[in-house]
CSV table of C-alpha atoms in Angstrom, one decimal:
chain,number,residue,atom,x,y,z
I,69,LEU,CA,214.6,-2.4,66.7
I,70,GLN,CA,211.8,-0.2,65.2
I,71,ALA,CA,209.7,-3.7,64.3
I,72,ASN,CA,210.5,-4.7,68.1
I,73,GLN,CA,209.1,-1.1,69.2
I,74,LYS,CA,206.0,-1.2,67.0
I,75,VAL,CA,204.6,-4.8,68.2
I,76,LEU,CA,205.5,-4.1,71.8
I,77,GLN,CA,203.7,-0.6,71.1
I,78,LYS,CA,200.5,-3.0,69.9
I,79,ALA,CA,201.1,-5.4,72.4
I,80,ASN,CA,200.8,-2.7,75.1
I,81,THR,CA,197.5,-0.9,73.5
I,82,TYR,CA,195.9,-4.5,73.1
I,83,THR,CA,196.8,-5.0,77.0
I,84,ASP,CA,195.6,-1.6,77.8
I,85,ASN,CA,192.3,-1.7,76.2
I,86,THR,CA,191.2,-5.3,77.3
I,87,ALA,CA,192.5,-4.2,80.7
I,88,LYS,CA,190.1,-1.3,80.8
I,89,ASP,CA,186.9,-3.5,79.1
I,90,VAL,CA,187.7,-6.3,81.7
I,91,LEU,CA,187.6,-3.5,84.1
I,92,LYS,CA,184.3,-1.6,83.1
I,93,SER,CA,182.9,-5.3,82.9
I,94,ALA,CA,183.8,-5.7,86.6
I,95,ASN,CA,182.7,-2.2,87.7
I,96,ASP,CA,179.4,-2.7,85.8
I,97,ASN,CA,178.8,-6.1,87.3
I,98,THR,CA,180.0,-5.0,90.9
I,99,GLU,CA,177.3,-2.2,90.8
I,100,ARG,CA,174.4,-4.5,89.5
I,101,ARG,CA,175.0,-6.7,92.5
I,102,ALA,CA,175.4,-4.1,95.1
I,103,ALA,CA,172.5,-2.7,93.9
I,104,VAL,CA,170.6,-6.0,94.2
I,105,ALA,CA,172.3,-6.7,97.5
I,106,GLU,CA,170.1,-6.1,100.8
I,107,ASP,CA,171.5,-2.9,103.2
I,108,ASN,CA,171.7,-5.3,106.2
I,109,ALA,CA,174.0,-7.5,104.2
I,110,ILE,CA,175.9,-5.0,104.0
I,111,LYS,CA,176.1,-4.0,107.2
I,112,ARG,CA,176.7,-7.4,108.7
I,113,SER,CA,179.3,-8.2,106.0
I,114,GLY,CA,181.0,-4.9,107.3
I,115,HIS,CA,180.5,-6.1,110.9
I,116,TYR,CA,182.2,-9.4,110.2
I,117,THR,CA,184.9,-7.8,108.0
I,118,ASP,CA,185.7,-5.4,110.9
I,119,GLU,CA,185.6,-8.1,113.6
I,120,ARG,CA,188.2,-10.5,111.6
I,121,SER,CA,190.5,-7.3,110.7
I,122,VAL,CA,190.6,-6.6,114.6
I,123,GLN,CA,191.1,-9.8,115.4
I,124,THR,CA,194.0,-10.7,112.5
I,125,LEU,CA,195.9,-7.6,113.7
I,126,ASN,CA,195.6,-8.5,117.3
I,127,SER,CA,197.1,-11.6,116.0
I,128,ALA,CA,199.9,-10.9,113.8
I,129,ASN,CA,201.0,-8.1,116.5
I,130,THR,CA,201.0,-11.0,119.3
I,131,TYR,CA,202.9,-12.8,116.9
I,132,THR,CA,205.4,-9.9,115.8
I,133,ASN,CA,206.3,-8.8,119.2
I,134,HIS,CA,206.6,-12.4,120.3
I,135,ARG,CA,209.2,-13.0,117.5
I,136,ALA,CA,210.7,-9.6,118.1
I,137,ILE,CA,211.5,-10.4,121.8
I,138,GLN,CA,212.7,-14.1,121.2
I,139,ALA,CA,214.9,-12.7,118.7
I,140,GLU,CA,216.4,-9.7,121.0
I,141,ASN,CA,216.6,-12.4,123.8
I,142,ASN,CA,218.5,-14.9,121.5
I,143,ALA,CA,220.8,-12.1,120.0
I,144,VAL,CA,221.3,-10.9,123.7
I,145,ALA,CA,222.1,-14.3,124.9
I,146,ARG,CA,224.4,-15.2,122.2
I,147,SER,CA,226.3,-12.2,122.6
I,148,ASN,CA,227.0,-12.6,126.2
I,149,ASN,CA,228.0,-15.9,125.9
I,150,TYR,CA,230.6,-15.4,122.9
I,151,THR,CA,232.1,-12.2,125.2
I,152,ASP,CA,232.2,-14.5,128.2
I,153,ASN,CA,233.7,-17.1,126.3
I,154,ARG,CA,236.2,-14.4,124.8
I,155,PHE,CA,236.9,-13.1,128.6
I,156,GLY,CA,237.3,-16.8,129.5
I,157,GLU,CA,240.3,-17.2,126.6
I,158,LEU,CA,241.7,-13.8,127.8
I,159,ARG,CA,241.6,-14.3,131.6
I,160,LYS,CA,243.1,-18.2,131.3
I,161,SER,CA,245.9,-16.5,128.4
I,162,MET,CA,246.7,-13.8,131.3
I,163,LYS,CA,246.9,-16.7,134.0
I,164,HIS,CA,249.6,-18.9,131.8
I,165,THR,CA,251.4,-15.7,130.7
I,166,GLU,CA,251.5,-14.6,134.9
I,167,LYS,CA,252.8,-18.1,135.8
I,168,ARG,CA,255.5,-18.0,133.0
I,169,LEU,CA,256.4,-14.5,134.0
I,170,ASN,CA,256.6,-14.9,138.1
I,171,ALA,CA,258.5,-18.2,137.5
I,172,GLY,CA,261.2,-16.4,135.1
I,173,ILE,CA,261.4,-13.6,137.7
I,174,ALA,CA,262.0,-16.5,140.4
I,175,GLY,CA,264.6,-18.1,138.2
I,176,VAL,CA,266.3,-14.3,137.9
I,177,THR,CA,266.2,-14.3,141.6
I,178,ALA,CA,268.0,-17.7,141.9
I,179,LEU,CA,270.2,-17.0,139.6
I,180,SER,CA,271.2,-13.4,141.5
I,181,SER,CA,271.3,-15.6,144.5
I,182,ILE,CA,274.1,-17.6,143.9
I,183,PRO,CA,277.3,-17.4,146.0
I,184,TYR,CA,280.6,-17.5,144.9
I,185,SER,CA,284.0,-17.7,147.1
I,186,SER,CA,286.1,-15.0,145.5
I,187,GLY,CA,289.4,-16.0,147.4
I,188,ASN,CA,289.6,-19.5,145.0
I,189,ASN,CA,290.5,-20.1,141.4
I,190,PHE,CA,287.3,-22.2,140.7
I,191,SER,CA,284.2,-22.0,142.5
I,192,TYR,CA,280.5,-23.1,142.3
I,193,GLY,CA,277.4,-22.4,143.8
I,194,ILE,CA,273.3,-23.0,144.3
I,195,GLY,CA,270.9,-20.7,144.8
I,196,VAL,CA,267.1,-21.1,145.2
I,197,GLY,CA,264.2,-18.1,144.2
I,198,ASN,CA,260.7,-17.6,144.6
I,199,TYR,CA,258.1,-15.3,143.7
I,200,GLN,CA,254.5,-15.1,144.2
I,201,ASN,CA,253.5,-18.6,142.7
I,202,GLY,CA,257.1,-19.3,140.9
I,203,ASN,CA,259.8,-20.8,142.1
I,204,ALA,CA,263.1,-21.8,140.3
I,205,VAL,CA,266.4,-23.2,141.3
I,206,ALA,CA,269.9,-22.2,139.7
I,207,ALA,CA,273.4,-23.8,139.8
I,208,GLY,CA,276.3,-21.8,138.7
I,209,VAL,CA,280.1,-22.1,138.4
I,210,GLN,CA,282.9,-19.2,138.2
I,211,PHE,CA,286.6,-20.0,137.2
I,212,ARG,CA,289.3,-17.6,138.4
I,213,ALA,CA,291.4,-17.1,134.8
I,214,SER,CA,293.8,-14.8,135.8
I,215,PRO,CA,294.3,-12.7,139.2
I,216,SER,CA,292.4,-10.1,137.5
I,217,THR,CA,289.7,-11.6,135.1
I,218,ASN,CA,286.8,-14.1,136.5
I,219,VAL,CA,284.4,-16.0,133.7
I,220,ARG,CA,281.1,-17.2,135.1
I,221,LEU,CA,278.7,-20.0,133.6
I,222,ASN,CA,275.0,-19.5,135.7
I,223,ILE,CA,271.5,-22.0,134.2
I,224,SER,CA,268.1,-21.8,136.0
I,225,TRP,CA,265.1,-24.0,135.8
I,226,ASP,CA,261.9,-22.5,136.9
I,227,SER,CA,258.4,-24.1,137.5
I,228,ALA,CA,257.1,-23.1,134.5
I,229,GLY,CA,259.4,-25.3,132.9
I,230,ASN,CA,261.5,-22.5,131.2
I,231,ASN,CA,265.2,-22.0,132.1
I,232,ALA,CA,268.0,-19.5,131.9
I,233,THR,CA,271.4,-19.4,130.9
I,234,GLY,CA,274.0,-16.6,131.6
I,235,ILE,CA,277.6,-16.1,130.5
I,236,GLY,CA,279.6,-13.5,132.2
I,237,ILE,CA,283.1,-12.4,132.0
I,238,ALA,CA,284.9,-10.0,134.7
I,239,GLY,CA,287.8,-7.8,134.3
I,240,GLY,CA,289.9,-5.6,136.8
I,241,TRP,CA,293.1,-3.7,137.8
């Protein structure tokens, strides 16, 4: 480990010394060339550099602004599209649920609308129900098992393709 550290330290020292020598040589060369160059060339070079810098900055700003606006518009459009799609799916699901619920309510209405003849041992009935956009038809039978006991079976079919079945027994004294 110490040998590695010594080698690393020597390499760093060599690199630092070489960099100093190269920097000094470059600085000396630059100073000589600058002293030889005419003052007019420096002015023209500065003017050209300033002009090109302004052009480059303007071009970069225009490009950046355009890309930022484009990215923002794309993000907003994607967000709006996603939101619209999700709300569309939700709306479709709610309409489907509403139709099923309305049909179910119509089915219950049809069941409760079945009239029965209470004086007979056996009777039957048919009922129809409607609730908003839901429709249903129902049928049922009633059997008097004893003078104080009735048994009833009902079934309904609604416009959403559902059916409901009910069985009941009633007694009295």
